[in-house]
Amino acid sequence: FKRRFIQTQRLRYQTLLPEILTVETKVESTGILSECSGKVEDVKKGFPNLYGRPVLHFVKDKSENVEHKPLKVAIVFSGGPAPGGHNVIVGLYDLIKSHNKNSEVWGIYHSMSGLLEERYIVLTDEIIDQYRNIGGFNMILTGRKYTDPKEAFPAFLNFCKKSGLNALVVVGGDGSNTRAANLAEYLCQNSEDIQVVGIPKTIDGDIKNRFIETSFGFDTATKVYSQLIGNIMIDALSSEKYWHFIKVMGRSASHVALECALKTHPNMVLIGEEIEKQNKTLSEVINDICDLIMERGKKGINHGVLIVPEGLVEFIPEFSVLIDEVNKIVKESPEREERWAREEMIEKLTGNSLKLYSGLPKGIARELLYSKDWCGDITLSKIATDKLLKWSCKKELKNRGFNNFNCMTHFFGYEGRCGYPSNFDSDYCYVLGNTAGRFIEAGVTGVMCGVNGTWKPTDEWIPFGMPFPEMFLMQKRKDGMEPIAKRILVDLEGVPFKTLLKYREIWRLNDDYYAIGPIQFSGDTKDERSITLLLEQKN
Ligand code: FBP
């Protein structure tokens, strides 16, 4: 029973490579200089070595008998899992082993903390072959533990020197790639030839820019969520008695919610970025939802589907003010170890924040105090927004005298992060791993690997390396202003959002639901790209 049919099939799936990655290559400049999103002078100060370097790509190496020296390359996963991660390791491993069988890939356990504690495994064919095209990050595990660069960087350098490591590949989101960039710069400043290369990972879809087209994992996760949403839609149509409020993962940005909406056509989807632009309060958002519930109710339709992005409340300005105040209060007592109680917070808050906070359901008000990011700041993504909206709508509808509201809430998050990667994510990750390996062989450091033309068939893809500083802007952090990789939010002028605008009025009252079914690994739709990618890149 160990090897079920689909697992065997996926292990055997032959990932595709663009032609350039099937031959010996050398690295050349594309002639395009990288820039940054933030104030140039400030970012430049943080990255005197890496700033302004050109974007790199591969050209065929026509020399005869190219020799590859043996390398020791370490790889870490960082942050939340995303489908396809194993294939980054597999792609890297296959490449450097095929070029020199004495080369080694070291899988570092549990992200950066494993690196400092020197917990790693030297990967072998046997291990690698168990994870080809398989979801999850369980081959070498992942983590989010914060490591202070002042101690971590010298310790890393020491480890490399002691063990003869040549390079580190960081598979991570914006935070991990920010640290990877800082580490690469630190090594350059210390005249060390140890290389650091990054891979854009996150289901959230918020790492992209004029070069990086998408992060891996977004394609699979949104397909998984959309399958589940579609199933719920059919249930809603079958029993006609429930409204379903569905929160989807994705952190601050609403890319995941938008993609799922474009795929499934819900009656309503909330886009955080739009709500922020309209400067809406929570009660205005509730009113919008209740208006639709009543409009449908008057037509005798008492079911519906609402998609809610995980980061919704971050975009409601009054919540941001509340969070700033809560963060300030919490940070005024850094020595305090026990959690804050809701009642204590009520005593300290003032004005509108007090009104908003004390009006929240007790469970949610408590939750808000519990989740903190690595800087110690309260985060909003863990809040049960689906439940908050249900509770608030119920209250509002009762006030309006409308009693036909039965609501089920759902949260789709973790079930999408480790599914079998789609063919797209399998190929994309394998290509990213191969690309990282080639840059390392060529002595390149300080780049994030990417692929141009991801919406086209795989053999037309063009892999490249983008200098890390391209992603940066200056942001206030614990120790003052720092260059941080920019999280890309939904562009309200972009084609995906404009496409939603075109259809969402129709979807309000007509149940034009679309149940996409499970991810397809064969047949006509096996290589289907995300709608966001197609709309952003093809147009
Ligand atoms: P990354 O930025 O690390 O890829 O995180 C992705 C994510 O799945 C978010 O969508 C979500 O908010 C978060 O991780 C959940 O984190 P955790 O695994 O710590 O609960």
PDB file of N, CA and C in Angstrom, residues 156-235:
ATOM      1  N   PHE A 156      27.769  31.128   9.743  1.00  0.00           N
ATOM      2  CA  PHE A 156      27.606  30.454   8.448  1.00  0.00           C
ATOM      3  C   PHE A 156      28.943  30.376   7.708  1.00  0.00           C
ATOM      4  N   LEU A 157      29.646  31.500   7.724  1.00  0.00           N
ATOM      5  CA  LEU A 157      30.936  31.569   7.044  1.00  0.00           C
ATOM      6  C   LEU A 157      31.898  30.526   7.616  1.00  0.00           C
ATOM      7  N   ASN A 158      31.901  30.453   8.918  1.00  0.00           N
ATOM      8  CA  ASN A 158      32.744  29.494   9.624  1.00  0.00           C
ATOM      9  C   ASN A 158      32.424  28.060   9.193  1.00  0.00           C
ATOM     10  N   PHE A 159      31.124  27.787   9.148  1.00  0.00           N
ATOM     11  CA  PHE A 159      30.648  26.453   8.770  1.00  0.00           C
ATOM     12  C   PHE A 159      31.108  26.113   7.344  1.00  0.00           C
ATOM     13  N   CYS A 160      30.978  27.088   6.440  1.00  0.00           N
ATOM     14  CA  CYS A 160      31.378  26.861   5.048  1.00  0.00           C
ATOM     15  C   CYS A 160      32.871  26.552   4.959  1.00  0.00           C
ATOM     16  N   LYS A 161      33.641  27.342   5.714  1.00  0.00           N
ATOM     17  CA  LYS A 161      35.098  27.160   5.631  1.00  0.00           C
ATOM     18  C   LYS A 161      35.483  25.787   6.172  1.00  0.00           C
ATOM     19  N   LYS A 162      34.845  25.443   7.280  1.00  0.00           N
ATOM     20  CA  LYS A 162      35.149  24.173   7.947  1.00  0.00           C
ATOM     21  C   LYS A 162      34.755  22.986   7.058  1.00  0.00           C
ATOM     22  N   SER A 163      33.616  23.127   6.388  1.00  0.00           N
ATOM     23  CA  SER A 163      33.094  21.962   5.666  1.00  0.00           C
ATOM     24  C   SER A 163      33.360  22.015   4.163  1.00  0.00           C
ATOM     25  N   GLY A 164      33.926  23.104   3.702  1.00  0.00           N
ATOM     26  CA  GLY A 164      34.236  23.212   2.270  1.00  0.00           C
ATOM     27  C   GLY A 164      33.024  23.475   1.402  1.00  0.00           C
ATOM     28  N   LEU A 165      31.965  24.057   1.991  1.00  0.00           N
ATOM     29  CA  LEU A 165      30.768  24.383   1.191  1.00  0.00           C
ATOM     30  C   LEU A 165      31.071  25.512   0.213  1.00  0.00           C
ATOM     31  N   ASN A 166      30.592  25.376  -1.011  1.00  0.00           N
ATOM     32  CA  ASN A 166      30.809  26.433  -2.011  1.00  0.00           C
ATOM     33  C   ASN A 166      29.655  27.403  -2.101  1.00  0.00           C
ATOM     34  N   ALA A 167      28.436  26.909  -1.823  1.00  0.00           N
ATOM     35  CA  ALA A 167      27.291  27.782  -2.094  1.00  0.00           C
ATOM     36  C   ALA A 167      26.067  27.364  -1.289  1.00  0.00           C
ATOM     37  N   LEU A 168      25.145  28.330  -1.183  1.00  0.00           N
ATOM     38  CA  LEU A 168      23.878  28.076  -0.488  1.00  0.00           C
ATOM     39  C   LEU A 168      22.732  28.488  -1.412  1.00  0.00           C
ATOM     40  N   VAL A 169      21.740  27.610  -1.541  1.00  0.00           N
ATOM     41  CA  VAL A 169      20.525  27.964  -2.287  1.00  0.00           C
ATOM     42  C   VAL A 169      19.409  28.165  -1.267  1.00  0.00           C
ATOM     43  N   VAL A 170      18.785  29.340  -1.277  1.00  0.00           N
ATOM     44  CA  VAL A 170      17.711  29.637  -0.330  1.00  0.00           C
ATOM     45  C   VAL A 170      16.385  29.602  -1.071  1.00  0.00           C
ATOM     46  N   VAL A 171      15.527  28.689  -0.651  1.00  0.00           N
ATOM     47  CA  VAL A 171      14.201  28.565  -1.284  1.00  0.00           C
ATOM     48  C   VAL A 171      13.228  29.248  -0.330  1.00  0.00           C
ATOM     49  N   GLY A 172      12.826  30.465  -0.636  1.00  0.00           N
ATOM     50  CA  GLY A 172      12.026  31.182   0.347  1.00  0.00           C
ATOM     51  C   GLY A 172      11.176  32.295  -0.231  1.00  0.00           C
ATOM     52  N   GLY A 173      10.424  32.927   0.667  1.00  0.00           N
ATOM     53  CA  GLY A 173       9.569  34.050   0.289  1.00  0.00           C
ATOM     54  C   GLY A 173      10.332  35.365   0.405  1.00  0.00           C
ATOM     55  N   ASP A 174       9.596  36.463   0.585  1.00  0.00           N
ATOM     56  CA  ASP A 174      10.247  37.773   0.612  1.00  0.00           C
ATOM     57  C   ASP A 174      11.238  37.901   1.775  1.00  0.00           C
ATOM     58  N   GLY A 175      10.845  37.438   2.961  1.00  0.00           N
ATOM     59  CA  GLY A 175      11.711  37.563   4.137  1.00  0.00           C
ATOM     60  C   GLY A 175      12.983  36.748   3.980  1.00  0.00           C
ATOM     61  N   SER A 176      12.841  35.508   3.530  1.00  0.00           N
ATOM     62  CA  SER A 176      14.017  34.631   3.406  1.00  0.00           C
ATOM     63  C   SER A 176      14.949  35.129   2.317  1.00  0.00           C
ATOM     64  N   ASN A 177      14.379  35.638   1.228  1.00  0.00           N
ATOM     65  CA  ASN A 177      15.236  36.156   0.167  1.00  0.00           C
ATOM     66  C   ASN A 177      15.902  37.463   0.565  1.00  0.00           C
ATOM     67  N   THR A 178      15.254  38.210   1.473  1.00  0.00           N
ATOM     68  CA  THR A 178      15.905  39.412   2.001  1.00  0.00           C
ATOM     69  C   THR A 178      17.155  38.994   2.777  1.00  0.00           C
ATOM     70  N   ARG A 179      17.003  37.961   3.609  1.00  0.00           N
ATOM     71  CA  ARG A 179      18.167  37.494   4.384  1.00  0.00           C
ATOM     72  C   ARG A 179      19.224  36.898   3.461  1.00  0.00           C
ATOM     73  N   ALA A 180      18.770  36.187   2.410  1.00  0.00           N
ATOM     74  CA  ALA A 180      19.725  35.605   1.457  1.00  0.00           C
ATOM     75  C   ALA A 180      20.538  36.720   0.795  1.00  0.00           C
ATOM     76  N   ALA A 181      19.863  37.820   0.457  1.00  0.00           N
ATOM     77  CA  ALA A 181      20.545  38.943  -0.184  1.00  0.00           C
ATOM     78  C   ALA A 181      21.564  39.563   0.772  1.00  0.00           C
ATOM     79  N   ASN A 182      21.148  39.732   2.026  1.00  0.00           N
ATOM     80  CA  ASN A 182      22.072  40.310   3.016  1.00  0.00           C
ATOM     81  C   ASN A 182      23.290  39.413   3.214  1.00  0.00           C
ATOM     82  N   LEU A 183      23.033  38.099   3.208  1.00  0.00           N
ATOM     83  CA  LEU A 183      24.139  37.155   3.392  1.00  0.00           C
ATOM     84  C   LEU A 183      25.085  37.224   2.187  1.00  0.00           C
ATOM     85  N   ALA A 184      24.516  37.285   0.987  1.00  0.00           N
ATOM     86  CA  ALA A 184      25.357  37.360  -0.218  1.00  0.00           C
ATOM     87  C   ALA A 184      26.223  38.624  -0.170  1.00  0.00           C
ATOM     88  N   GLU A 185      25.611  39.746   0.245  1.00  0.00           N
ATOM     89  CA  GLU A 185      26.354  41.006   0.319  1.00  0.00           C
ATOM     90  C   GLU A 185      27.459  40.914   1.383  1.00  0.00           C
ATOM     91  N   TYR A 186      27.113  40.318   2.526  1.00  0.00           N
ATOM     92  CA  TYR A 186      28.089  40.155   3.615  1.00  0.00           C
ATOM     93  C   TYR A 186      29.302  39.356   3.120  1.00  0.00           C
ATOM     94  N   LEU A 187      29.025  38.272   2.380  1.00  0.00           N
ATOM     95  CA  LEU A 187      30.126  37.433   1.902  1.00  0.00           C
ATOM     96  C   LEU A 187      30.986  38.190   0.885  1.00  0.00           C
ATOM     97  N   CYS A 188      30.336  38.996   0.030  1.00  0.00           N
ATOM     98  CA  CYS A 188      31.112  39.805  -0.923  1.00  0.00           C
ATOM     99  C   CYS A 188      31.981  40.801  -0.168  1.00  0.00           C
ATOM    100  N   GLN A 189      31.385  41.440   0.837  1.00  0.00           N
ATOM    101  CA  GLN A 189      32.141  42.451   1.585  1.00  0.00           C
ATOM    102  C   GLN A 189      33.331  41.841   2.304  1.00  0.00           C
ATOM    103  N   ASN A 190      33.209  40.563   2.648  1.00  0.00           N
ATOM    104  CA  ASN A 190      34.316  39.896   3.336  1.00  0.00           C
ATOM    105  C   ASN A 190      35.212  39.136   2.365  1.00  0.00           C
ATOM    106  N   SER A 191      35.076  39.506   1.096  1.00  0.00           N
ATOM    107  CA  SER A 191      35.878  38.917   0.021  1.00  0.00           C
ATOM    108  C   SER A 191      35.857  37.401   0.012  1.00  0.00           C
ATOM    109  N   GLU A 192      34.742  36.832   0.335  1.00  0.00           N
ATOM    110  CA  GLU A 192      34.626  35.374   0.322  1.00  0.00           C
ATOM    111  C   GLU A 192      33.964  34.949  -0.979  1.00  0.00           C
ATOM    112  N   ASP A 193      34.421  33.820  -1.525  1.00  0.00           N
ATOM    113  CA  ASP A 193      33.806  33.416  -2.793  1.00  0.00           C
ATOM    114  C   ASP A 193      32.671  32.411  -2.590  1.00  0.00           C
ATOM    115  N   ILE A 194      32.093  32.390  -1.396  1.00  0.00           N
ATOM    116  CA  ILE A 194      30.936  31.513  -1.160  1.00  0.00           C
ATOM    117  C   ILE A 194      29.705  32.199  -1.758  1.00  0.00           C
ATOM    118  N   GLN A 195      28.944  31.418  -2.518  1.00  0.00           N
ATOM    119  CA  GLN A 195      27.843  32.030  -3.283  1.00  0.00           C
ATOM    120  C   GLN A 195      26.481  31.795  -2.619  1.00  0.00           C
ATOM    121  N   VAL A 196      25.571  32.742  -2.836  1.00  0.00           N
ATOM    122  CA  VAL A 196      24.197  32.590  -2.343  1.00  0.00           C
ATOM    123  C   VAL A 196      23.232  32.879  -3.504  1.00  0.00           C
ATOM    124  N   VAL A 197      22.332  31.946  -3.732  1.00  0.00           N
ATOM    125  CA  VAL A 197      21.371  32.085  -4.829  1.00  0.00           C
ATOM    126  C   VAL A 197      19.970  31.861  -4.259  1.00  0.00           C
ATOM    127  N   GLY A 198      18.987  32.634  -4.711  1.00  0.00           N
ATOM    128  CA  GLY A 198      17.622  32.531  -4.167  1.00  0.00           C
ATOM    129  C   GLY A 198      16.634  31.943  -5.161  1.00  0.00           C
ATOM    130  N   ILE A 199      15.558  31.382  -4.615  1.00  0.00           N
ATOM    131  CA  ILE A 199      14.484  30.808  -5.443  1.00  0.00           C
ATOM    132  C   ILE A 199      13.160  31.405  -4.954  1.00  0.00           C
ATOM    133  N   PRO A 200      12.335  31.954  -5.866  1.00  0.00           N
ATOM    134  CA  PRO A 200      11.083  32.600  -5.426  1.00  0.00           C
ATOM    135  C   PRO A 200       9.975  31.603  -5.085  1.00  0.00           C
ATOM    136  N   LYS A 201       9.783  31.413  -3.794  1.00  0.00           N
ATOM    137  CA  LYS A 201       8.774  30.455  -3.334  1.00  0.00           C
ATOM    138  C   LYS A 201       7.673  31.161  -2.558  1.00  0.00           C
ATOM    139  N   THR A 202       6.467  30.854  -2.760  1.00  0.00           N
ATOM    140  CA  THR A 202       5.345  31.145  -1.873  1.00  0.00           C
ATOM    141  C   THR A 202       4.035  30.938  -2.613  1.00  0.00           C
ATOM    142  N   ILE A 203       3.111  30.303  -1.927  1.00  0.00           N
ATOM    143  CA  ILE A 203       1.782  30.126  -2.540  1.00  0.00           C
ATOM    144  C   ILE A 203       1.080  31.476  -2.656  1.00  0.00           C
ATOM    145  N   ASP A 204       1.560  32.487  -1.883  1.00  0.00           N
ATOM    146  CA  ASP A 204       0.860  33.779  -1.818  1.00  0.00           C
ATOM    147  C   ASP A 204       0.903  34.554  -3.143  1.00  0.00           C
ATOM    148  N   GLY A 205       1.861  34.227  -3.998  1.00  0.00           N
ATOM    149  CA  GLY A 205       1.962  34.903  -5.297  1.00  0.00           C
ATOM    150  C   GLY A 205       2.410  36.350  -5.194  1.00  0.00           C
ATOM    151  N   ASP A 206       3.032  36.718  -4.060  1.00  0.00           N
ATOM    152  CA  ASP A 206       3.379  38.135  -3.888  1.00  0.00           C
ATOM    153  C   ASP A 206       4.847  38.459  -4.164  1.00  0.00           C
ATOM    154  N   ILE A 207       5.595  37.470  -4.711  1.00  0.00           N
ATOM    155  CA  ILE A 207       6.954  37.803  -5.160  1.00  0.00           C
ATOM    156  C   ILE A 207       6.902  37.855  -6.674  1.00  0.00           C
ATOM    157  N   LYS A 208       6.869  39.017  -7.206  1.00  0.00           N
ATOM    158  CA  LYS A 208       6.961  39.167  -8.660  1.00  0.00           C
ATOM    159  C   LYS A 208       7.365  40.597  -8.945  1.00  0.00           C
ATOM    160  N   ASN A 209       7.913  40.796 -10.113  1.00  0.00           N
ATOM    161  CA  ASN A 209       8.297  42.149 -10.534  1.00  0.00           C
ATOM    162  C   ASN A 209       8.508  42.123 -12.039  1.00  0.00           C
ATOM    163  N   ARG A 210       9.227  43.093 -12.568  1.00  0.00           N
ATOM    164  CA  ARG A 210       9.317  43.133 -14.041  1.00  0.00           C
ATOM    165  C   ARG A 210      10.077  41.923 -14.591  1.00  0.00           C
ATOM    166  N   PHE A 211      10.807  41.205 -13.736  1.00  0.00           N
ATOM    167  CA  PHE A 211      11.508  40.005 -14.216  1.00  0.00           C
ATOM    168  C   PHE A 211      10.843  38.715 -13.733  1.00  0.00           C
ATOM    169  N   ILE A 212      10.620  38.625 -12.418  1.00  0.00           N
ATOM    170  CA  ILE A 212      10.043  37.400 -11.857  1.00  0.00           C
ATOM    171  C   ILE A 212       8.545  37.381 -12.185  1.00  0.00           C
ATOM    172  N   GLU A 213       8.097  36.356 -12.892  1.00  0.00           N
ATOM    173  CA  GLU A 213       6.701  36.335 -13.347  1.00  0.00           C
ATOM    174  C   GLU A 213       5.760  35.746 -12.310  1.00  0.00           C
ATOM    175  N   THR A 214       6.248  34.782 -11.542  1.00  0.00           N
ATOM    176  CA  THR A 214       5.400  34.176 -10.515  1.00  0.00           C
ATOM    177  C   THR A 214       6.276  33.417  -9.532  1.00  0.00           C
ATOM    178  N   SER A 215       5.750  33.224  -8.336  1.00  0.00           N
ATOM    179  CA  SER A 215       6.472  32.390  -7.369  1.00  0.00           C
ATOM    180  C   SER A 215       5.937  30.975  -7.517  1.00  0.00           C
ATOM    181  N   PHE A 216       6.772  29.982  -7.210  1.00  0.00           N
ATOM    182  CA  PHE A 216       6.243  28.625  -7.370  1.00  0.00           C
ATOM    183  C   PHE A 216       5.294  28.290  -6.217  1.00  0.00           C
ATOM    184  N   GLY A 217       4.352  27.417  -6.489  1.00  0.00           N
ATOM    185  CA  GLY A 217       3.383  27.002  -5.462  1.00  0.00           C
ATOM    186  C   GLY A 217       2.029  27.663  -5.638  1.00  0.00           C
ATOM    187  N   PHE A 218       2.014  28.870  -6.185  1.00  0.00           N
ATOM    188  CA  PHE A 218       0.760  29.615  -6.385  1.00  0.00           C
ATOM    189  C   PHE A 218      -0.174  28.832  -7.310  1.00  0.00           C
ATOM    190  N   ASP A 219       0.402  28.298  -8.380  1.00  0.00           N
ATOM    191  CA  ASP A 219      -0.404  27.584  -9.376  1.00  0.00           C
ATOM    192  C   ASP A 219      -1.136  26.397  -8.732  1.00  0.00           C
ATOM    193  N   THR A 220      -0.386  25.565  -8.003  1.00  0.00           N
ATOM    194  CA  THR A 220      -0.997  24.366  -7.406  1.00  0.00           C
ATOM    195  C   THR A 220      -1.983  24.747  -6.303  1.00  0.00           C
ATOM    196  N   ALA A 221      -1.549  25.633  -5.395  1.00  0.00           N
ATOM    197  CA  ALA A 221      -2.399  25.954  -4.243  1.00  0.00           C
ATOM    198  C   ALA A 221      -3.739  26.522  -4.708  1.00  0.00           C
ATOM    199  N   THR A 222      -3.713  27.405  -5.703  1.00  0.00           N
ATOM    200  CA  THR A 222      -4.977  28.002  -6.143  1.00  0.00           C
ATOM    201  C   THR A 222      -5.848  26.967  -6.873  1.00  0.00           C
ATOM    202  N   LYS A 223      -5.198  25.996  -7.503  1.00  0.00           N
ATOM    203  CA  LYS A 223      -5.993  24.922  -8.138  1.00  0.00           C
ATOM    204  C   LYS A 223      -6.662  24.075  -7.061  1.00  0.00           C
ATOM    205  N   VAL A 224      -5.928  23.780  -5.984  1.00  0.00           N
ATOM    206  CA  VAL A 224      -6.501  22.962  -4.906  1.00  0.00           C
ATOM    207  C   VAL A 224      -7.664  23.715  -4.247  1.00  0.00           C
ATOM    208  N   TYR A 225      -7.431  24.988  -3.905  1.00  0.00           N
ATOM    209  CA  TYR A 225      -8.505  25.755  -3.241  1.00  0.00           C
ATOM    210  C   TYR A 225      -9.723  25.872  -4.162  1.00  0.00           C
ATOM    211  N   SER A 226      -9.453  26.092  -5.444  1.00  0.00           N
ATOM    212  CA  SER A 226     -10.573  26.288  -6.373  1.00  0.00           C
ATOM    213  C   SER A 226     -11.369  25.004  -6.537  1.00  0.00           C
ATOM    214  N   GLN A 227     -10.685  23.869  -6.487  1.00  0.00           N
ATOM    215  CA  GLN A 227     -11.418  22.597  -6.552  1.00  0.00           C
ATOM    216  C   GLN A 227     -12.385  22.517  -5.362  1.00  0.00           C
ATOM    217  N   LEU A 228     -11.865  22.846  -4.166  1.00  0.00           N
ATOM    218  CA  LEU A 228     -12.694  22.748  -2.956  1.00  0.00           C
ATOM    219  C   LEU A 228     -13.833  23.765  -2.995  1.00  0.00           C
ATOM    220  N   ILE A 229     -13.520  24.969  -3.464  1.00  0.00           N
ATOM    221  CA  ILE A 229     -14.565  26.001  -3.555  1.00  0.00           C
ATOM    222  C   ILE A 229     -15.657  25.541  -4.528  1.00  0.00           C
ATOM    223  N   GLY A 230     -15.231  24.993  -5.662  1.00  0.00           N
ATOM    224  CA  GLY A 230     -16.189  24.499  -6.661  1.00  0.00           C
ATOM    225  C   GLY A 230     -17.089  23.425  -6.069  1.00  0.00           C
ATOM    226  N   ASN A 231     -16.514  22.530  -5.282  1.00  0.00           N
ATOM    227  CA  ASN A 231     -17.323  21.470  -4.658  1.00  0.00           C
ATOM    228  C   ASN A 231     -18.366  22.088  -3.729  1.00  0.00           C
ATOM    229  N   ILE A 232     -17.934  23.080  -2.968  1.00  0.00           N
ATOM    230  CA  ILE A 232     -18.868  23.742  -2.045  1.00  0.00           C
ATOM    231  C   ILE A 232     -19.974  24.443  -2.830  1.00  0.00           C
ATOM    232  N   MET A 233     -19.599  25.031  -3.956  1.00  0.00           N
ATOM    233  CA  MET A 233     -20.602  25.716  -4.785  1.00  0.00           C
ATOM    234  C   MET A 233     -21.683  24.743  -5.229  1.00  0.00           C
ATOM    235  N   ILE A 234     -21.257  23.553  -5.624  1.00  0.00           N
ATOM    236  CA  ILE A 234     -22.243  22.567  -6.083  1.00  0.00           C
ATOM    237  C   ILE A 234     -23.130  22.150  -4.913  1.00  0.00           C
ATOM    238  N   ASP A 235     -22.545  22.057  -3.738  1.00  0.00           N
ATOM    239  CA  ASP A 235     -23.349  21.728  -2.561  1.00  0.00           C
ATOM    240  C   ASP A 235     -24.356  22.841  -2.278  1.00  0.00           C
TER     241      ASP A 235
END
